[in-house]
Amino acid sequence: MPSLSFSNWKTQSSPYINRFVQPDTIIPDLYPVLSQCAIGIVASTGSESVSRSLLEYMLCGIPVVATNVGGIPDLMGKGEFGRVVPPDNAKALAEAIAGLLDTPSAS
């Protein structure tokens, strides 16, 4: 598997490079925006095969708290990118968020 570093991501050809779209907003370069985040949160409750926001956090090197649905656990690996919590479990989500905020490198 190739390295998921931001520098590698920026050099690859993709329609998503240098563009991030939200309703009525285009952010020319996503990295400066995401680099302001201490952690990423992907709190899906239903099926999600591949989470684009999870991949964006990972590519920017931001630890993530994500729910155990669809393909998210496979993308998260064995804790190397953050923490996986059960869906619909606010307490587990809050504890994982607090844990990463206390120690972001301890994913």
PDB file of C-alpha atoms in Angstrom:
ATOM      1  CA  MET A   1       0.000   0.000   0.000  1.00  0.00           C
ATOM      2  CA  PRO A   2       1.426   3.431  -0.890  1.00  0.00           C
ATOM      3  CA  SER A   3       2.194   5.928   1.812  1.00  0.00           C
ATOM      4  CA  LEU A   4      -0.777   8.115   2.713  1.00  0.00           C
ATOM      5  CA  SER A   5       1.215  11.278   3.215  1.00  0.00           C
ATOM      6  CA  PHE A   6      -0.038  14.634   2.018  1.00  0.00           C
ATOM      7  CA  SER A   7       3.031  15.146  -0.180  1.00  0.00           C
ATOM      8  CA  ASN A   8       2.313  11.890  -2.036  1.00  0.00           C
ATOM      9  CA  TRP A   9      -1.349  12.778  -2.347  1.00  0.00           C
ATOM     10  CA  LYS A  10      -0.575  16.183  -3.871  1.00  0.00           C
ATOM     11  CA  THR A  11       1.610  14.656  -6.596  1.00  0.00           C
ATOM     12  CA  GLN A  12      -0.964  12.156  -7.823  1.00  0.00           C
ATOM     13  CA  SER A  13      -3.535  12.824 -10.508  1.00  0.00           C
ATOM     14  CA  SER A  14      -7.095  12.997  -9.217  1.00  0.00           C
ATOM     15  CA  PRO A  15     -10.132  15.178  -9.866  1.00  0.00           C
ATOM     16  CA  TYR A  16     -10.238  15.896  -6.106  1.00  0.00           C
ATOM     17  CA  ILE A  17      -6.729  17.346  -5.802  1.00  0.00           C
ATOM     18  CA  ASN A  18      -6.806  21.087  -4.957  1.00  0.00           C
ATOM     19  CA  ARG A  19     -10.586  21.103  -4.764  1.00  0.00           C
ATOM     20  CA  PHE A  20     -12.992  20.424  -1.935  1.00  0.00           C
ATOM     21  CA  VAL A  21     -16.659  21.095  -2.492  1.00  0.00           C
ATOM     22  CA  GLN A  22     -19.325  21.824   0.085  1.00  0.00           C
ATOM     23  CA  PRO A  23     -22.700  23.382  -0.663  1.00  0.00           C
ATOM     24  CA  ASP A  24     -21.987  26.792  -2.239  1.00  0.00           C
ATOM     25  CA  THR A  25     -18.295  26.680  -1.248  1.00  0.00           C
ATOM     26  CA  ILE A  26     -15.116  25.658  -3.050  1.00  0.00           C
ATOM     27  CA  ILE A  27     -11.928  25.497  -1.022  1.00  0.00           C
ATOM     28  CA  PRO A  28      -9.014  25.681  -3.492  1.00  0.00           C
ATOM     29  CA  ASP A  29      -6.629  23.711  -1.270  1.00  0.00           C
ATOM     30  CA  LEU A  30      -8.020  21.488   1.461  1.00  0.00           C
ATOM     31  CA  TYR A  31      -4.803  20.967   3.420  1.00  0.00           C
ATOM     32  CA  PRO A  32      -4.596  24.439   5.042  1.00  0.00           C
ATOM     33  CA  VAL A  33      -8.179  24.060   6.240  1.00  0.00           C
ATOM     34  CA  LEU A  34      -7.812  20.541   7.625  1.00  0.00           C
ATOM     35  CA  SER A  35      -4.421  21.275   9.154  1.00  0.00           C
ATOM     36  CA  GLN A  36      -6.261  23.505  11.641  1.00  0.00           C
ATOM     37  CA  CYS A  37      -8.042  20.423  13.044  1.00  0.00           C
ATOM     38  CA  ALA A  38      -6.632  18.617  16.060  1.00  0.00           C
ATOM     39  CA  ILE A  39      -8.630  15.505  15.195  1.00  0.00           C
ATOM     40  CA  GLY A  40     -11.153  14.386  12.605  1.00  0.00           C
ATOM     41  CA  ILE A  41     -14.545  12.880  13.382  1.00  0.00           C
ATOM     42  CA  VAL A  42     -16.488  10.572  11.067  1.00  0.00           C
ATOM     43  CA  ALA A  43     -19.630   9.653  13.011  1.00  0.00           C
ATOM     44  CA  SER A  44     -21.586   7.667  10.437  1.00  0.00           C
ATOM     45  CA  THR A  45     -24.505   5.634  11.750  1.00  0.00           C
ATOM     46  CA  GLY A  46     -25.402   3.742   8.593  1.00  0.00           C
ATOM     47  CA  SER A  47     -23.536   1.863   5.931  1.00  0.00           C
ATOM     48  CA  GLU A  48     -20.617   3.693   4.360  1.00  0.00           C
ATOM     49  CA  SER A  49     -18.324   1.858   1.972  1.00  0.00           C
ATOM     50  CA  VAL A  50     -15.600   4.515   1.682  1.00  0.00           C
ATOM     51  CA  SER A  51     -15.704   7.771   3.596  1.00  0.00           C
ATOM     52  CA  ARG A  52     -14.181  10.609   1.595  1.00  0.00           C
ATOM     53  CA  SER A  53     -13.779  12.766   4.697  1.00  0.00           C
ATOM     54  CA  LEU A  54     -11.965   9.918   6.480  1.00  0.00           C
ATOM     55  CA  LEU A  55      -9.539   9.606   3.579  1.00  0.00           C
ATOM     56  CA  GLU A  56      -8.964  13.363   3.568  1.00  0.00           C
ATOM     57  CA  TYR A  57      -8.186  13.399   7.304  1.00  0.00           C
ATOM     58  CA  MET A  58      -5.846  10.439   6.886  1.00  0.00           C
ATOM     59  CA  LEU A  59      -4.045  12.012   3.937  1.00  0.00           C
ATOM     60  CA  CYS A  60      -3.468  15.142   6.003  1.00  0.00           C
ATOM     61  CA  GLY A  61      -2.075  13.084   8.899  1.00  0.00           C
ATOM     62  CA  ILE A  62      -4.907  13.984  11.262  1.00  0.00           C
ATOM     63  CA  PRO A  63      -5.931  11.318  13.811  1.00  0.00           C
ATOM     64  CA  VAL A  64      -9.575  10.285  13.418  1.00  0.00           C
ATOM     65  CA  VAL A  65     -12.405   9.003  15.581  1.00  0.00           C
ATOM     66  CA  ALA A  66     -14.715   7.021  13.327  1.00  0.00           C
ATOM     67  CA  THR A  67     -17.648   4.684  13.747  1.00  0.00           C
ATOM     68  CA  ASN A  68     -17.517   0.971  13.005  1.00  0.00           C
ATOM     69  CA  VAL A  69     -19.718   0.910   9.887  1.00  0.00           C
ATOM     70  CA  GLY A  70     -19.156  -0.236   6.320  1.00  0.00           C
ATOM     71  CA  GLY A  71     -15.556  -0.043   5.121  1.00  0.00           C
ATOM     72  CA  ILE A  72     -14.417   2.420   7.778  1.00  0.00           C
ATOM     73  CA  PRO A  73     -12.757  -0.189  10.052  1.00  0.00           C
ATOM     74  CA  ASP A  74     -10.781  -1.533   7.086  1.00  0.00           C
ATOM     75  CA  LEU A  75      -9.550   1.955   6.209  1.00  0.00           C
ATOM     76  CA  MET A  76      -8.607   2.687   9.825  1.00  0.00           C
ATOM     77  CA  GLY A  77      -6.425  -0.408  10.088  1.00  0.00           C
ATOM     78  CA  LYS A  78      -5.492  -1.578  13.562  1.00  0.00           C
ATOM     79  CA  GLY A  79      -5.525   1.818  15.217  1.00  0.00           C
ATOM     80  CA  GLU A  80      -2.760   3.441  13.201  1.00  0.00           C
ATOM     81  CA  PHE A  81      -5.039   6.282  12.033  1.00  0.00           C
ATOM     82  CA  GLY A  82      -7.137   6.808  15.152  1.00  0.00           C
ATOM     83  CA  ARG A  83      -9.921   5.087  17.027  1.00  0.00           C
ATOM     84  CA  VAL A  84     -12.986   3.169  15.896  1.00  0.00           C
ATOM     85  CA  VAL A  85     -16.112   3.242  18.061  1.00  0.00           C
ATOM     86  CA  PRO A  86     -19.515   1.541  17.789  1.00  0.00           C
ATOM     87  CA  PRO A  87     -22.185   3.495  15.879  1.00  0.00           C
ATOM     88  CA  ASP A  88     -25.005   5.091  17.880  1.00  0.00           C
ATOM     89  CA  ASN A  89     -22.877   5.094  21.038  1.00  0.00           C
ATOM     90  CA  ALA A  90     -22.470   8.713  22.123  1.00  0.00           C
ATOM     91  CA  LYS A  91     -20.510   7.795  25.248  1.00  0.00           C
ATOM     92  CA  ALA A  92     -17.895   5.793  23.319  1.00  0.00           C
ATOM     93  CA  LEU A  93     -17.656   8.557  20.725  1.00  0.00           C
ATOM     94  CA  ALA A  94     -17.178  11.241  23.397  1.00  0.00           C
ATOM     95  CA  GLU A  95     -14.563   9.179  25.260  1.00  0.00           C
ATOM     96  CA  ALA A  96     -12.593   8.540  22.054  1.00  0.00           C
ATOM     97  CA  ILE A  97     -12.742  12.236  21.097  1.00  0.00           C
ATOM     98  CA  ALA A  98     -11.594  13.288  24.577  1.00  0.00           C
ATOM     99  CA  GLY A  99      -8.821  10.691  24.495  1.00  0.00           C
ATOM    100  CA  LEU A 100      -7.469  11.909  21.171  1.00  0.00           C
ATOM    101  CA  LEU A 101      -7.730  15.552  22.205  1.00  0.00           C
ATOM    102  CA  ASP A 102      -5.737  14.752  25.340  1.00  0.00           C
ATOM    103  CA  THR A 103      -3.123  12.775  23.404  1.00  0.00           C
ATOM    104  CA  PRO A 104      -3.478  13.160  19.600  1.00  0.00           C
ATOM    105  CA  SER A 105      -0.430  10.984  18.858  1.00  0.00           C
ATOM    106  CA  ALA A 106      -1.876   8.079  20.883  1.00  0.00           C
ATOM    107  CA  SER A 107      -4.164   6.750  18.187  1.00  0.00           C
TER     108      SER A 107
END
